[in-house]
């Protein structure tokens, strides 16, 4: 690196962190998740405003690959934290309700998304028609577990029946969505001439679940007082990076390996260790690395040339994304005899997309599933659907001060102590977004 590149990188990072904190704080004052402000910070520094003059001055071409590398590390760390907080115990206590709502809120928007892709094929389609259709279906089906958990935590609803069910639904959605995306990446030939490596994904998954996880459980069980020393933290980081590198090498994407390593870390006996890992890694990721990712994502968003046709396409995208997710979740909740108000609240929560959607969209952009114009519109959809969740929830079940009373309606069996504690801890990962 030259002296000019080094100074440009450091100055640019300072601007990114400062602007992300300022707009994130402003979003929270407006009762919105901080991720809304941070995404807008990335868009503001991109080509949408002033035709890219700001981004060209702050982030010259020689610096951008370095920012991309930092963003990749930030996304890997975030996906690891999501996996670290994911726990099958969230599903207990909700019976068949969570599974029914999750499948319905995935299948309906997925189907509508593929139909929308057919309509948009001529104007926005990529070379691989099948991959484009499948990817659009997945992009419409995403629910952001971390943002949903943050909304529930801010409202004191994580222990309520509605909160437990919503967290269970979102956790199932996460696994289904990542599995679908992994399948699309696998069958699309994104790995190029080394596509045979994708066959190694299955033994790798089995090895992580049935070899690495039991070994880690045994290791933690024998050391009940294990704390996060520098050596232990380094070992966690090595495992995270190796797992991410492995899935990238076999032809999936590094986000799957990072998520999987978080999933296999022990839940029982390692509570303190998990909390310390989350605190130490979450602060670095949320303060520096994720804002860099928002910038890199924002540099690809260009809305300066948006015309009436683009606005019409954006309207269709929002209609499919919001309508499909809401209708699927609401109908399934009503079939399980959940009251109308609570069904609407659950369907609203399932429409949050946030950072999870941005990660999926960036995967699609990197692998050529999306073009830049459609990517820009999909980012707007992610921001709008996330921003509307809080106000809609207040309109449906009241302000946070009233929620404790209203959410006490008989929507589902009361959560067990284990489930409630798990649901409450799930809100911690959302502190980074």
mmCIF file with all atom_site columns, N, CA, C and O in Angstrom, residues 25-54:
data_model
loop_
_atom_site.group_PDB
_atom_site.id
_atom_site.type_symbol
_atom_site.label_atom_id
_atom_site.label_alt_id
_atom_site.label_comp_id
_atom_site.label_asym_id
_atom_site.label_entity_id
_atom_site.label_seq_id
_atom_site.pdbx_PDB_ins_code
_atom_site.Cartn_x
_atom_site.Cartn_y
_atom_site.Cartn_z
_atom_site.occupancy
_atom_site.B_iso_or_equiv
_atom_site.pdbx_formal_charge
_atom_site.auth_seq_id
_atom_site.auth_comp_id
_atom_site.auth_asym_id
_atom_site.auth_atom_id
_atom_site.pdbx_PDB_model_num
ATOM 1   N N  . UNK A 1 25 ? -27.866 6.366  15.633 1.00 0.00 ? 25 UNK A N  1
ATOM 2   C CA . UNK A 1 25 ? -28.474 6.988  16.814 1.00 0.00 ? 25 UNK A CA 1
ATOM 3   C C  . UNK A 1 25 ? -29.739 7.754  16.436 1.00 0.00 ? 25 UNK A C  1
ATOM 4   O O  . UNK A 1 25 ? -30.743 7.736  17.167 1.00 0.00 ? 25 UNK A O  1
ATOM 5   N N  . UNK A 1 26 ? -29.709 8.429  15.287 1.00 0.00 ? 26 UNK A N  1
ATOM 6   C CA . UNK A 1 26 ? -30.900 9.142  14.826 1.00 0.00 ? 26 UNK A CA 1
ATOM 7   C C  . UNK A 1 26 ? -32.044 8.172  14.566 1.00 0.00 ? 26 UNK A C  1
ATOM 8   O O  . UNK A 1 26 ? -33.205 8.457  14.913 1.00 0.00 ? 26 UNK A O  1
ATOM 9   N N  . UNK A 1 27 ? -31.732 7.027  13.966 1.00 0.00 ? 27 UNK A N  1
ATOM 10  C CA . UNK A 1 27 ? -32.778 6.023  13.710 1.00 0.00 ? 27 UNK A CA 1
ATOM 11  C C  . UNK A 1 27 ? -33.388 5.539  15.012 1.00 0.00 ? 27 UNK A C  1
ATOM 12  O O  . UNK A 1 27 ? -34.618 5.384  15.116 1.00 0.00 ? 27 UNK A O  1
ATOM 13  N N  . UNK A 1 28 ? -32.558 5.315  16.023 1.00 0.00 ? 28 UNK A N  1
ATOM 14  C CA . UNK A 1 28 ? -33.101 4.859  17.311 1.00 0.00 ? 28 UNK A CA 1
ATOM 15  C C  . UNK A 1 28 ? -33.983 5.915  17.954 1.00 0.00 ? 28 UNK A C  1
ATOM 16  O O  . UNK A 1 28 ? -34.987 5.591  18.599 1.00 0.00 ? 28 UNK A O  1
ATOM 17  N N  . UNK A 1 29 ? -33.624 7.180  17.804 1.00 0.00 ? 29 UNK A N  1
ATOM 18  C CA . UNK A 1 29 ? -34.461 8.255  18.345 1.00 0.00 ? 29 UNK A CA 1
ATOM 19  C C  . UNK A 1 29 ? -35.807 8.309  17.641 1.00 0.00 ? 29 UNK A C  1
ATOM 20  O O  . UNK A 1 29 ? -36.805 8.757  18.220 1.00 0.00 ? 29 UNK A O  1
ATOM 21  N N  . UNK A 1 30 ? -35.848 7.852  16.405 1.00 0.00 ? 30 UNK A N  1
ATOM 22  C CA . UNK A 1 30 ? -37.101 7.788  15.653 1.00 0.00 ? 30 UNK A CA 1
ATOM 23  C C  . UNK A 1 30 ? -37.791 6.441  15.827 1.00 0.00 ? 30 UNK A C  1
ATOM 24  O O  . UNK A 1 30 ? -38.708 6.110  15.071 1.00 0.00 ? 30 UNK A O  1
ATOM 25  N N  . UNK A 1 31 ? -37.329 5.673  16.831 1.00 0.00 ? 31 UNK A N  1
ATOM 26  C CA . UNK A 1 31 ? -37.913 4.367  17.157 1.00 0.00 ? 31 UNK A CA 1
ATOM 27  C C  . UNK A 1 31 ? -37.769 3.382  16.003 1.00 0.00 ? 31 UNK A C  1
ATOM 28  O O  . UNK A 1 31 ? -38.670 2.587  15.730 1.00 0.00 ? 31 UNK A O  1
ATOM 29  N N  . UNK A 1 32 ? -36.618 3.442  15.339 1.00 0.00 ? 32 UNK A N  1
ATOM 30  C CA . UNK A 1 32 ? -36.289 2.516  14.270 1.00 0.00 ? 32 UNK A CA 1
ATOM 31  C C  . UNK A 1 32 ? -35.027 1.747  14.649 1.00 0.00 ? 32 UNK A C  1
ATOM 32  O O  . UNK A 1 32 ? -34.206 2.221  15.439 1.00 0.00 ? 32 UNK A O  1
ATOM 33  N N  . UNK A 1 33 ? -34.853 0.532  14.116 1.00 0.00 ? 33 UNK A N  1
ATOM 34  C CA . UNK A 1 33 ? -33.593 -0.186 14.353 1.00 0.00 ? 33 UNK A CA 1
ATOM 35  C C  . UNK A 1 33 ? -32.407 0.619  13.826 1.00 0.00 ? 33 UNK A C  1
ATOM 36  O O  . UNK A 1 33 ? -32.504 1.298  12.797 1.00 0.00 ? 33 UNK A O  1
ATOM 37  N N  . UNK A 1 34 ? -31.288 0.532  14.521 1.00 0.00 ? 34 UNK A N  1
ATOM 38  C CA . UNK A 1 34 ? -30.099 1.283  14.113 1.00 0.00 ? 34 UNK A CA 1
ATOM 39  C C  . UNK A 1 34 ? -29.646 0.912  12.714 1.00 0.00 ? 34 UNK A C  1
ATOM 40  O O  . UNK A 1 34 ? -29.050 1.737  12.004 1.00 0.00 ? 34 UNK A O  1
ATOM 41  N N  . UNK A 1 35 ? -29.944 -0.316 12.287 1.00 0.00 ? 35 UNK A N  1
ATOM 42  C CA . UNK A 1 35 ? -29.512 -0.758 10.964 1.00 0.00 ? 35 UNK A CA 1
ATOM 43  C C  . UNK A 1 35 ? -30.088 0.119  9.861  1.00 0.00 ? 35 UNK A C  1
ATOM 44  O O  . UNK A 1 35 ? -29.456 0.306  8.819  1.00 0.00 ? 35 UNK A O  1
ATOM 45  N N  . UNK A 1 36 ? -31.268 0.701  10.081 1.00 0.00 ? 36 UNK A N  1
ATOM 46  C CA . UNK A 1 36 ? -31.864 1.584  9.076  1.00 0.00 ? 36 UNK A CA 1
ATOM 47  C C  . UNK A 1 36 ? -30.947 2.780  8.825  1.00 0.00 ? 36 UNK A C  1
ATOM 48  O O  . UNK A 1 36 ? -30.636 3.129  7.676  1.00 0.00 ? 36 UNK A O  1
ATOM 49  N N  . UNK A 1 37 ? -30.512 3.435  9.898  1.00 0.00 ? 37 UNK A N  1
ATOM 50  C CA . UNK A 1 37 ? -29.619 4.581  9.748  1.00 0.00 ? 37 UNK A CA 1
ATOM 51  C C  . UNK A 1 37 ? -28.285 4.201  9.155  1.00 0.00 ? 37 UNK A C  1
ATOM 52  O O  . UNK A 1 37 ? -27.712 4.940  8.338  1.00 0.00 ? 37 UNK A O  1
ATOM 53  N N  . UNK A 1 38 ? -27.763 3.027  9.535  1.00 0.00 ? 38 UNK A N  1
ATOM 54  C CA . UNK A 1 38 ? -26.457 2.612  9.041  1.00 0.00 ? 38 UNK A CA 1
ATOM 55  C C  . UNK A 1 38 ? -26.509 2.264  7.551  1.00 0.00 ? 38 UNK A C  1
ATOM 56  O O  . UNK A 1 38 ? -25.569 2.545  6.804  1.00 0.00 ? 38 UNK A O  1
ATOM 57  N N  . UNK A 1 39 ? -27.612 1.649  7.114  1.00 0.00 ? 39 UNK A N  1
ATOM 58  C CA . UNK A 1 39 ? -27.771 1.369  5.687  1.00 0.00 ? 39 UNK A CA 1
ATOM 59  C C  . UNK A 1 39 ? -27.881 2.679  4.907  1.00 0.00 ? 39 UNK A C  1
ATOM 60  O O  . UNK A 1 39 ? -27.268 2.838  3.835  1.00 0.00 ? 39 UNK A O  1
ATOM 61  N N  . UNK A 1 40 ? -28.654 3.617  5.436  1.00 0.00 ? 40 UNK A N  1
ATOM 62  C CA . UNK A 1 40 ? -28.790 4.909  4.767  1.00 0.00 ? 40 UNK A CA 1
ATOM 63  C C  . UNK A 1 40 ? -27.453 5.645  4.704  1.00 0.00 ? 40 UNK A C  1
ATOM 64  O O  . UNK A 1 40 ? -27.182 6.376  3.738  1.00 0.00 ? 40 UNK A O  1
ATOM 65  N N  . UNK A 1 41 ? -26.613 5.457  5.727  1.00 0.00 ? 41 UNK A N  1
ATOM 66  C CA . UNK A 1 41 ? -25.274 6.058  5.692  1.00 0.00 ? 41 UNK A CA 1
ATOM 67  C C  . UNK A 1 41 ? -24.473 5.503  4.523  1.00 0.00 ? 41 UNK A C  1
ATOM 68  O O  . UNK A 1 41 ? -23.785 6.250  3.806  1.00 0.00 ? 41 UNK A O  1
ATOM 69  N N  . UNK A 1 42 ? -24.551 4.191  4.316  1.00 0.00 ? 42 UNK A N  1
ATOM 70  C CA . UNK A 1 42 ? -23.840 3.592  3.195  1.00 0.00 ? 42 UNK A CA 1
ATOM 71  C C  . UNK A 1 42 ? -24.357 4.084  1.854  1.00 0.00 ? 42 UNK A C  1
ATOM 72  O O  . UNK A 1 42 ? -23.578 4.377  0.943  1.00 0.00 ? 42 UNK A O  1
ATOM 73  N N  . UNK A 1 43 ? -25.693 4.221  1.732  1.00 0.00 ? 43 UNK A N  1
ATOM 74  C CA . UNK A 1 43 ? -26.277 4.709  0.487  1.00 0.00 ? 43 UNK A CA 1
ATOM 75  C C  . UNK A 1 43 ? -25.895 6.160  0.236  1.00 0.00 ? 43 UNK A C  1
ATOM 76  O O  . UNK A 1 43 ? -25.608 6.574  -0.884 1.00 0.00 ? 43 UNK A O  1
ATOM 77  N N  . UNK A 1 44 ? -25.881 6.953  1.326  1.00 0.00 ? 44 UNK A N  1
ATOM 78  C CA . UNK A 1 44 ? -25.551 8.377  1.198  1.00 0.00 ? 44 UNK A CA 1
ATOM 79  C C  . UNK A 1 44 ? -24.127 8.583  0.691  1.00 0.00 ? 44 UNK A C  1
ATOM 80  O O  . UNK A 1 44 ? -23.842 9.565  -0.019 1.00 0.00 ? 44 UNK A O  1
ATOM 81  N N  . UNK A 1 45 ? -23.223 7.672  1.044  1.00 0.00 ? 45 UNK A N  1
ATOM 82  C CA . UNK A 1 45 ? -21.828 7.798  0.597  1.00 0.00 ? 45 UNK A CA 1
ATOM 83  C C  . UNK A 1 45 ? -21.614 7.210  -0.790 1.00 0.00 ? 45 UNK A C  1
ATOM 84  O O  . UNK A 1 45 ? -20.522 7.337  -1.355 1.00 0.00 ? 45 UNK A O  1
ATOM 85  N N  . UNK A 1 46 ? -22.643 6.570  -1.334 1.00 0.00 ? 46 UNK A N  1
ATOM 86  C CA . UNK A 1 46 ? -22.522 5.924  -2.637 1.00 0.00 ? 46 UNK A CA 1
ATOM 87  C C  . UNK A 1 46 ? -22.860 6.848  -3.779 1.00 0.00 ? 46 UNK A C  1
ATOM 88  O O  . UNK A 1 46 ? -22.955 8.075  -3.619 1.00 0.00 ? 46 UNK A O  1
ATOM 89  N N  . UNK A 1 47 ? -23.103 6.281  -4.965 1.00 0.00 ? 47 UNK A N  1
ATOM 90  C CA . UNK A 1 47 ? -23.313 7.085  -6.171 1.00 0.00 ? 47 UNK A CA 1
ATOM 91  C C  . UNK A 1 47 ? -24.702 7.699  -6.277 1.00 0.00 ? 47 UNK A C  1
ATOM 92  O O  . UNK A 1 47 ? -24.939 8.480  -7.207 1.00 0.00 ? 47 UNK A O  1
ATOM 93  N N  . UNK A 1 48 ? -25.616 7.370  -5.368 1.00 0.00 ? 48 UNK A N  1
ATOM 94  C CA . UNK A 1 48 ? -26.973 7.912  -5.458 1.00 0.00 ? 48 UNK A CA 1
ATOM 95  C C  . UNK A 1 48 ? -26.973 9.430  -5.322 1.00 0.00 ? 48 UNK A C  1
ATOM 96  O O  . UNK A 1 48 ? -27.698 10.134 -6.033 1.00 0.00 ? 48 UNK A O  1
ATOM 97  N N  . UNK A 1 49 ? -26.161 9.946  -4.403 1.00 0.00 ? 49 UNK A N  1
ATOM 98  C CA . UNK A 1 49 ? -26.081 11.390 -4.181 1.00 0.00 ? 49 UNK A CA 1
ATOM 99  C C  . UNK A 1 49 ? -24.815 11.947 -4.833 1.00 0.00 ? 49 UNK A C  1
ATOM 100 O O  . UNK A 1 49 ? -23.738 11.339 -4.765 1.00 0.00 ? 49 UNK A O  1
ATOM 101 N N  . UNK A 1 50 ? -24.952 13.103 -5.468 1.00 0.00 ? 50 UNK A N  1
ATOM 102 C CA . UNK A 1 50 ? -23.815 13.828 -6.048 1.00 0.00 ? 50 UNK A CA 1
ATOM 103 C C  . UNK A 1 50 ? -23.062 12.997 -7.084 1.00 0.00 ? 50 UNK A C  1
ATOM 104 O O  . UNK A 1 50 ? -21.868 13.205 -7.302 1.00 0.00 ? 50 UNK A O  1
ATOM 105 N N  . UNK A 1 51 ? -23.754 12.020 -7.684 1.00 0.00 ? 51 UNK A N  1
ATOM 106 C CA . UNK A 1 51 ? -23.183 11.205 -8.752 1.00 0.00 ? 51 UNK A CA 1
ATOM 107 C C  . UNK A 1 51 ? -21.879 10.521 -8.339 1.00 0.00 ? 51 UNK A C  1
ATOM 108 O O  . UNK A 1 51 ? -20.960 10.349 -9.155 1.00 0.00 ? 51 UNK A O  1
ATOM 109 N N  . UNK A 1 52 ? -21.777 10.161 -7.070 1.00 0.00 ? 52 UNK A N  1
ATOM 110 C CA . UNK A 1 52 ? -20.608 9.428  -6.597 1.00 0.00 ? 52 UNK A CA 1
ATOM 111 C C  . UNK A 1 52 ? -19.404 10.276 -6.279 1.00 0.00 ? 52 UNK A C  1
ATOM 112 O O  . UNK A 1 52 ? -18.323 9.723  -6.028 1.00 0.00 ? 52 UNK A O  1
ATOM 113 N N  . UNK A 1 53 ? -19.562 11.604 -6.269 1.00 0.00 ? 53 UNK A N  1
ATOM 114 C CA . UNK A 1 53 ? -18.398 12.468 -6.020 1.00 0.00 ? 53 UNK A CA 1
ATOM 115 C C  . UNK A 1 53 ? -17.827 12.236 -4.619 1.00 0.00 ? 53 UNK A C  1
ATOM 116 O O  . UNK A 1 53 ? -16.602 12.236 -4.435 1.00 0.00 ? 53 UNK A O  1
ATOM 117 N N  . UNK A 1 54 ? -18.698 12.043 -3.633 1.00 0.00 ? 54 UNK A N  1
ATOM 118 C CA . UNK A 1 54 ? -18.239 11.843 -2.256 1.00 0.00 ? 54 UNK A CA 1
ATOM 119 C C  . UNK A 1 54 ? -17.471 10.530 -2.146 1.00 0.00 ? 54 UNK A C  1
ATOM 120 O O  . UNK A 1 54 ? -16.370 10.472 -1.574 1.00 0.00 ? 54 UNK A O  1
#
